[in-house]
Coordinates of C-alpha atoms and ligand atoms in Angstrom, one line a residue:
M1 CA 129.5 145.6 96.6
Y2 CA 132.5 144.5 94.7
S3 CA 135.7 146.3 95.3
S4 CA 138.5 146.8 92.8
S5 CA 140.9 144.4 94.4
A6 CA 140.6 141.6 91.8
S7 CA 143.0 142.3 89.0
Q8 CA 142.7 141.0 85.5
T9 CA 145.2 138.3 86.1
G10 CA 144.1 137.6 89.7
P11 CA 141.7 134.9 90.9
F12 CA 138.4 134.7 89.2
P13 CA 135.6 136.6 91.1
R14 CA 132.3 134.7 91.3
Y15 CA 129.1 136.5 90.2
L16 CA 125.4 135.9 90.7
I17 CA 123.7 138.0 88.0
R18 CA 120.0 138.6 88.6
A19 CA 118.4 139.7 85.3
R20 CA 115.1 140.9 84.1
R21 CA 115.3 138.7 81.1
L22 CA 117.9 136.2 79.8
I23 CA 118.3 135.4 76.1
P24 CA 120.1 132.1 76.0
G25 CA 121.3 132.5 72.4
T26 CA 120.4 128.9 71.5
G27 CA 117.1 129.9 69.8
A28 CA 115.2 128.7 72.9
A29 CA 112.7 131.2 74.5
A30 CA 113.9 134.0 76.7
I31 CA 113.7 133.4 80.4
E32 CA 112.1 136.1 82.6
S33 CA 113.4 136.8 86.1
A34 CA 116.6 134.9 85.4
A35 CA 119.9 134.3 87.2
L36 CA 123.4 133.5 86.0
L37 CA 126.0 132.0 88.3
V38 CA 129.6 132.6 87.1
Q39 CA 132.4 130.6 88.7
D40 CA 136.0 130.3 87.6
G41 CA 135.3 132.2 84.4
R42 CA 132.5 129.8 83.4
I43 CA 128.8 129.8 83.5
R44 CA 127.8 127.4 86.2
F45 CA 124.0 128.0 86.0
A46 CA 121.8 130.0 83.6
G47 CA 118.0 129.8 84.1
P48 CA 115.1 130.9 86.3
A49 CA 116.3 132.8 89.4
A50 CA 114.2 130.5 91.6
Q51 CA 116.3 127.5 90.5
A52 CA 119.8 129.1 90.9
P53 CA 122.1 127.3 93.2
A54 CA 123.3 129.3 96.3
D55 CA 126.9 130.6 96.4
P56 CA 127.7 132.7 99.5
H57 CA 131.0 133.8 97.9
A58 CA 129.4 135.2 94.8
I59 CA 129.1 139.0 94.1
E60 CA 125.5 139.8 93.5
V61 CA 125.0 141.8 90.3
D62 CA 121.7 143.7 90.2
A63 CA 120.8 143.4 86.6
S64 CA 117.1 143.4 87.4
A65 CA 116.5 146.2 84.9
L66 CA 118.6 144.6 82.2
T67 CA 118.5 142.0 79.5
V68 CA 121.4 139.5 79.5
M69 CA 122.5 137.7 76.4
P70 CA 125.7 136.0 75.1
G71 CA 128.5 138.3 74.1
L72 CA 128.5 139.0 70.4
I73 CA 130.9 137.3 68.0
D74 CA 132.2 139.1 64.9
G75 CA 133.1 136.4 62.4
H76 CA 134.8 138.6 59.9
S77 CA 136.7 141.5 61.2
G78 CA 139.7 143.5 60.2
L79 CA 142.6 143.6 62.7
V80 CA 144.2 146.8 61.7
N81 CA 145.6 150.0 63.0
W82 CA 142.7 152.3 62.3
G83 CA 143.5 155.9 61.6
A84 CA 145.4 157.0 64.8
L85 CA 143.9 154.1 66.7
P86 CA 146.1 151.0 67.2
A87 CA 144.6 147.6 66.6
V88 CA 144.6 146.8 70.3
S89 CA 142.4 149.9 71.0
L90 CA 140.0 148.9 68.3
L91 CA 139.6 145.4 69.7
R92 CA 138.9 147.0 73.1
A93 CA 136.3 149.3 71.5
Y94 CA 134.6 146.1 70.1
L95 CA 134.5 144.8 73.6
Q96 CA 132.9 147.9 74.9
H97 CA 130.1 147.4 72.3
G98 CA 129.5 143.9 73.6
V99 CA 131.6 142.0 71.2
T100 CA 133.5 139.4 73.2
T101 CA 135.1 137.5 70.3
A102 CA 136.5 138.9 67.1
V103 CA 137.6 136.5 64.4
A104 CA 140.2 138.7 62.9
F105 CA 142.4 139.0 59.9
D106 CA 144.5 141.8 58.4
G107 CA 144.1 141.8 54.7
H108 CA 144.4 145.5 53.8
R109 CA 148.0 146.5 54.4
P110 CA 150.8 145.8 52.1
G111 CA 153.3 143.8 54.1
A112 CA 150.6 142.8 56.6
N113 CA 152.2 140.1 58.8
A114 CA 151.1 137.7 61.4
E115 CA 151.3 140.3 64.3
G116 CA 147.7 139.4 65.1
I117 CA 148.9 136.2 66.6
P118 CA 151.0 137.7 69.5
L119 CA 148.2 140.2 70.0
R120 CA 145.7 137.3 70.4
D121 CA 148.0 135.6 72.8
A122 CA 148.5 138.7 74.9
I123 CA 144.7 139.1 75.2
E124 CA 144.2 135.4 76.0
Q125 CA 146.8 135.6 78.7
G126 CA 145.0 138.6 80.2
K127 CA 147.8 141.1 79.5
L128 CA 145.7 143.2 77.2
R129 CA 142.0 143.9 77.1
G130 CA 140.4 143.0 73.8
C131 CA 138.5 140.3 72.0
A132 CA 140.6 138.7 69.2
R133 CA 140.1 135.1 70.0
L134 CA 140.7 133.7 66.5
V135 CA 143.2 135.1 64.1
V136 CA 144.3 134.2 60.6
G137 CA 147.9 135.4 60.4
K138 CA 148.2 136.4 56.7
V139 CA 145.5 135.9 54.1
V140 CA 146.6 133.3 51.5
K141 CA 146.0 134.9 48.1
C142 CA 146.9 134.6 44.5
T143 CA 149.1 137.0 42.5
H144 CA 147.1 140.1 41.6
G145 CA 144.2 138.8 43.7
H146 CA 142.0 140.3 46.5
N147 CA 143.5 141.4 49.8
E148 CA 147.0 141.7 50.9
G149 CA 148.8 138.7 52.4
R150 CA 150.9 135.7 51.6
I151 CA 151.0 135.4 47.8
A152 CA 150.9 131.8 46.7
D153 CA 150.1 130.3 43.2
G154 CA 149.7 126.7 42.3
P155 CA 148.7 123.9 44.6
W156 CA 152.1 123.2 46.1
E157 CA 153.0 126.7 46.9
I158 CA 149.5 127.2 48.4
R159 CA 150.0 124.1 50.6
R160 CA 153.3 125.6 51.8
A161 CA 151.7 128.9 52.5
V162 CA 148.9 127.2 54.6
R163 CA 151.6 125.2 56.5
E164 CA 153.4 128.5 57.2
M165 CA 150.2 129.9 58.7
V166 CA 149.7 126.8 60.8
Q167 CA 153.2 127.0 62.1
A168 CA 152.8 130.7 62.9
G169 CA 149.8 129.9 65.1
A170 CA 146.9 130.8 62.9
D171 CA 143.4 129.6 64.1
F172 CA 141.9 129.4 60.6
I173 CA 142.8 130.1 57.0
K174 CA 141.4 132.9 54.9
T175 CA 141.6 133.3 51.2
A176 CA 139.6 134.8 48.3
A177 CA 137.9 133.0 45.4
T178 CA 136.9 136.2 43.7
G179 CA 138.0 139.8 43.5
G180 CA 136.6 142.4 45.9
F181 CA 135.0 145.8 45.4
W182 CA 138.3 147.6 45.5
C183 CA 140.0 145.3 42.9
K184 CA 141.0 146.7 39.6
N185 CA 140.1 144.7 36.4
G186 CA 136.5 143.6 37.1
G187 CA 136.2 143.8 40.9
I188 CA 133.9 141.2 42.3
H189 CA 133.3 139.6 38.9
R190 CA 136.9 138.2 38.5
P191 CA 137.6 134.8 39.9
N192 CA 140.7 134.3 42.1
Y193 CA 142.3 130.8 42.0
T194 CA 141.4 127.8 40.0
Q195 CA 139.4 124.8 41.3
E196 CA 142.7 122.9 41.7
E197 CA 144.2 125.6 43.8
L198 CA 141.2 126.1 46.1
S199 CA 140.8 122.4 46.6
A200 CA 144.5 122.1 47.6
L201 CA 144.2 125.0 50.0
V202 CA 141.1 123.6 51.7
D203 CA 142.5 120.1 51.8
E204 CA 145.7 121.3 53.4
A205 CA 144.0 123.5 56.0
H206 CA 141.6 120.7 56.9
S207 CA 144.4 118.2 57.2
W208 CA 145.8 120.5 60.0
G209 CA 142.4 120.8 61.6
L210 CA 141.8 124.4 60.5
R211 CA 138.6 126.0 59.2
V212 CA 138.7 127.9 55.9
G213 CA 136.8 131.1 55.2
V214 CA 136.7 132.3 51.6
N215 CA 135.8 135.7 50.2
A216 CA 133.5 135.0 47.2
H217 CA 131.0 137.2 45.6
T218 CA 130.2 135.7 42.2
Q219 CA 130.4 132.6 40.0
P220 CA 132.5 130.8 39.1
G221 CA 134.5 131.6 42.3
L222 CA 131.6 130.9 44.6
G223 CA 131.0 127.4 43.1
R224 CA 134.8 126.6 43.2
A225 CA 135.0 127.5 46.9
I226 CA 131.9 125.4 47.8
E227 CA 133.2 122.5 45.7
A228 CA 136.6 122.8 47.4
G229 CA 134.9 122.3 50.8
A230 CA 135.2 125.8 52.2
D231 CA 133.6 126.0 55.6
I232 CA 132.5 129.7 55.4
I233 CA 131.7 131.9 52.5
Y234 CA 132.1 135.7 53.1
H235 CA 130.0 138.3 51.4
G236 CA 128.3 136.4 48.5
C237 CA 127.0 139.6 47.0
L238 CA 125.7 138.0 43.9
I239 CA 125.0 134.6 45.5
D240 CA 122.9 132.6 43.1
P241 CA 120.4 129.7 43.4
S242 CA 123.0 127.0 42.5
A243 CA 125.4 128.3 45.2
I244 CA 122.6 128.5 47.7
E245 CA 121.4 125.0 46.9
R246 CA 124.9 123.5 47.3
M247 CA 125.7 125.5 50.5
A248 CA 122.5 124.3 52.1
A249 CA 123.3 120.7 51.1
R250 CA 126.9 120.9 52.4
S251 CA 126.0 123.1 55.4
T252 CA 128.5 125.7 54.3
W253 CA 128.2 128.8 56.5
F254 CA 127.3 132.2 55.0
I255 CA 128.6 135.4 56.5
P256 CA 127.2 138.1 54.3
A257 CA 128.8 141.2 55.9
L258 CA 126.0 143.4 54.7
R259 CA 127.7 146.5 56.3
V260 CA 129.9 146.8 53.2
T261 CA 127.0 147.5 50.9
S262 CA 124.9 149.3 53.4
T263 CA 123.6 152.8 52.6
R264 CA 125.8 154.2 55.3
N265 CA 129.0 152.6 54.0
V266 CA 128.2 153.5 50.4
A267 CA 128.0 157.2 51.5
T268 CA 131.6 157.0 52.7
W269 CA 132.7 156.8 49.0
P270 CA 132.8 159.9 46.7
E271 CA 129.7 160.3 44.6
G272 CA 130.2 159.2 41.1
S273 CA 133.2 157.0 42.0
E274 CA 133.5 153.5 40.5
I275 CA 133.6 151.7 43.8
R276 CA 130.5 153.5 45.0
A277 CA 128.7 152.4 41.9
R278 CA 129.8 148.8 42.4
L279 CA 128.6 148.8 46.1
E280 CA 125.3 150.3 45.1
A281 CA 124.7 147.7 42.4
A282 CA 125.4 144.9 44.8
A283 CA 123.3 146.0 47.8
G284 CA 119.9 144.8 46.6
P285 CA 121.0 141.4 45.1
Q286 CA 123.0 140.7 48.3
R287 CA 120.0 141.2 50.5
T288 CA 117.7 139.2 48.2
G289 CA 120.3 136.4 48.2
L290 CA 120.6 136.4 52.0
R291 CA 116.8 136.0 52.3
A292 CA 116.9 133.1 49.8
A293 CA 119.7 131.5 51.7
V294 CA 117.8 131.7 55.0
R295 CA 114.8 130.1 53.3
A296 CA 116.9 127.3 51.9
G297 CA 118.4 126.5 55.3
V298 CA 122.0 127.8 54.7
P299 CA 123.5 128.3 58.1
I300 CA 124.0 132.0 58.8
A301 CA 126.7 133.6 60.9
M302 CA 127.6 137.3 61.5
G303 CA 130.6 139.2 60.4
S304 CA 131.0 143.0 60.0
A305 CA 134.0 143.2 57.7
G306 CA 134.8 146.0 60.1
P307 CA 136.2 148.3 61.3
G308 CA 134.9 150.3 58.2
A309 CA 136.2 153.6 56.8
V310 CA 137.6 155.9 59.4
N311 CA 135.5 158.7 58.1
G312 CA 132.2 156.8 58.4
W313 CA 132.2 154.6 61.5
L314 CA 132.8 154.9 65.2
P315 CA 135.4 152.5 66.6
G316 CA 133.9 149.2 67.5
A317 CA 130.5 150.0 66.1
A318 CA 130.6 147.9 62.9
P319 CA 129.5 144.5 64.4
V320 CA 126.4 145.9 66.2
F321 CA 125.5 147.8 63.0
E322 CA 125.8 144.6 61.1
L323 CA 123.3 142.8 63.4
G324 CA 120.7 145.6 62.8
E325 CA 121.4 145.5 59.1
M326 CA 120.6 141.7 59.1
V327 CA 117.2 142.4 60.6
E328 CA 116.5 145.3 58.3
S329 CA 117.3 142.9 55.4
G330 CA 114.6 140.5 56.5
L331 CA 115.9 138.2 59.3
T332 CA 113.9 138.1 62.5
S333 CA 115.5 139.5 65.6
P334 CA 116.0 136.0 67.3
V335 CA 117.5 134.6 64.0
A336 CA 119.9 137.5 63.7
I337 CA 120.9 137.4 67.4
R338 CA 121.5 133.6 67.1
A339 CA 123.6 134.2 64.0
A340 CA 125.7 136.7 65.9
T341 CA 126.3 134.4 68.8
L342 CA 125.9 130.7 68.6
G343 CA 125.8 130.7 64.8
T344 CA 129.2 132.4 64.4
A345 CA 130.6 130.2 67.2
G346 CA 129.4 127.2 65.2
A347 CA 130.9 128.4 61.9
Y348 CA 134.3 128.4 63.6
R349 CA 133.7 125.3 65.8
I350 CA 134.1 127.2 69.0
D351 CA 130.5 126.6 70.0
H352 CA 131.6 124.3 72.8
R353 CA 133.3 127.3 74.4
V354 CA 131.2 130.4 73.6
G355 CA 128.1 131.6 71.9
S356 CA 125.3 130.9 74.3
L357 CA 124.4 131.3 78.0
E358 CA 124.6 127.6 79.0
A359 CA 126.2 125.9 82.0
G360 CA 129.9 124.9 81.2
K361 CA 130.6 127.7 78.7
E362 CA 133.0 130.6 79.1
A363 CA 131.2 133.4 80.8
D364 CA 130.9 135.9 77.9
I365 CA 127.9 137.9 78.9
L366 CA 126.4 141.1 77.6
C367 CA 124.0 143.1 79.9
L368 CA 121.9 145.6 78.1
R369 CA 119.4 148.4 78.9
G370 CA 116.6 147.5 76.5
D371 CA 115.6 144.4 74.8
P372 CA 117.3 143.4 71.5
L373 CA 114.6 140.8 70.8
D374 CA 112.1 143.6 70.5
D375 CA 114.5 146.0 68.8
P376 CA 118.0 144.8 67.8
T377 CA 119.0 148.4 67.0
V378 CA 119.3 148.9 70.8
L379 CA 122.7 147.1 70.3
R380 CA 123.8 150.0 68.1
D381 CA 123.6 152.4 71.0
Q382 CA 126.8 151.9 73.0
R383 CA 125.2 153.9 75.9
R384 CA 122.8 151.0 76.5
V385 CA 125.6 148.5 77.2
A386 CA 125.7 148.2 81.0
L387 CA 128.2 145.4 81.6
V388 CA 130.3 143.2 79.4
F389 CA 131.8 140.0 80.9
Q390 CA 134.5 138.1 79.1
K391 CA 135.6 134.8 80.5
G392 CA 134.0 135.7 83.8
R393 CA 135.5 139.1 84.3
V394 CA 133.8 142.5 83.9
E395 CA 135.7 144.0 81.0
Y396 CA 133.5 146.9 80.5
A397 CA 131.1 148.7 82.8
H398 CA 128.8 151.7 82.1
P399 CA 129.5 154.4 84.8
E400 CA 126.3 153.4 86.6
Y401 CA 127.7 149.9 87.0
R402 CA 131.3 150.8 87.5
D403 CA 131.5 149.1 91.0
Y404 CA 131.4 145.8 89.2
F405 CA 134.4 146.5 87.0
S406 CA 137.2 143.9 87.3
G407 CA 140.0 146.0 86.0
G408 CA 140.7 148.0 89.1
D409 CA 143.4 150.2 87.7
E410 CA 141.8 151.1 84.5
S411 CA 139.0 153.5 83.6
S412 CA 135.8 151.9 82.2
R413 CA 135.2 154.7 79.9
V414 CA 134.9 154.1 76.1
Ligands
ZN501 ZN1 135.7 140.5 53.5

C-alpha cells in the first residue's frame, strides 16, 4: 500500500489502476475489467487488464468496484471568492467533485483583475491544489455591456485590450455579444458590440493564437459572434435555426450552461422578480435549441457558469449538476459525458493533453462508485467520488481510499 511519502512536488508515483469498467471518453465503448498504467503524470496504457504492461514499481490501485473515466472539464466557470470561500478553495472543491480542469474567468466583480493568472500558475506548479488550467484574465467588454472587466469600445481599443490580456498571460479571450440576464435595459435581448468590433476582437485574439468564447443569447449578437469567427458560444438561450445552421457549418462550439436556467437556479431568485421571470422564460427555448443544435451536428461542450448563487449551491457542485442537466434536456449519457470531457478539451484545443483516457495524455482520472453511463446523476453525489487523479497524482481520495492520497500532509476531506 502506498505511504504518504510522495509530496505534491516530489517525484511522480506510478500507478496501476485496476477498474471494473473504463469509460475512455472518446465515444468508444466502455472496457470491462480494465487497467490504467500511470507513469510520470501521464497515461502510459489504458485498456483491457489482460493487455496491461507490467510495471514492478507501480502502486496497485484496487478500483475493481469502481468505474474510471476522464476527469471532467468545466468550460465556463467563474473564478471568484464565493461567500466566505476564497477562489482557491472553490477550485479545490471542483477537484473533489471530479473536475480536473476549470476554464475560468472572473466577470462579476467590479474591478475584477487578472489575479486568476497567478492562481493558475501556482496550481500548475503544484503549490496549490485546484483545477484552473485555463484563465481569461479580464473579460473584454463594451461600455454598459455584460460582465465586469476591461472596458473597450471601437476596434482599435478592443485590439489593445486583447493584447493586454495576451501580455498578462491569458489562455483565451472572453467577451459578450449580448446582454445577460442581470443586465438592465433589455437583458439578453440587447446586443453588445457591433460586427466591426467583434470581428476585430476575434481577429486580434486569433492572431495571437488564443481561442475566443462569447456570451451570446439572442440575435443579432449571436450572428455577429459567429460571423466574427468566435470559437465558442456560451449560453445561446434563444439560439435560432440560422445560428444553429451557421455554427454547424463553421464547427463553432456550443456551451449552453443550462444550470443558469435550471429550475433549481431559478428558485434562488425571489418570486415575482424580473430576473426570475427572464430565467423562467428562457429555460424551455434553451433546451429546445440545444436539442436542435445536437441534431444539426453543432459540437457541444460543457460549462456550468458556476459556482452559482451562494444560497443555492454547494461549493464545486455546479459542473456535475450541469452534466445531469444536459441529460435531462435530452442528450444521451455518453454524449453528455463526452461533451464534459473530450468535447470541452476540443473546444479549447487542449484535447492533445486532457479529455480522454488514452496513452500519452495527462493522467486526469476520476474513479467513481456507480456507473455514470447508466445514470449520470451519480456524478452529482460527491460521496460517490472515490479517487481523483490530476496529472498523475491523487488529489482527492474518499476516506475509504485515503491510503492512495498523494498529499501526505493534507486531509482528503471535502
Ligand atoms: Zn456566462
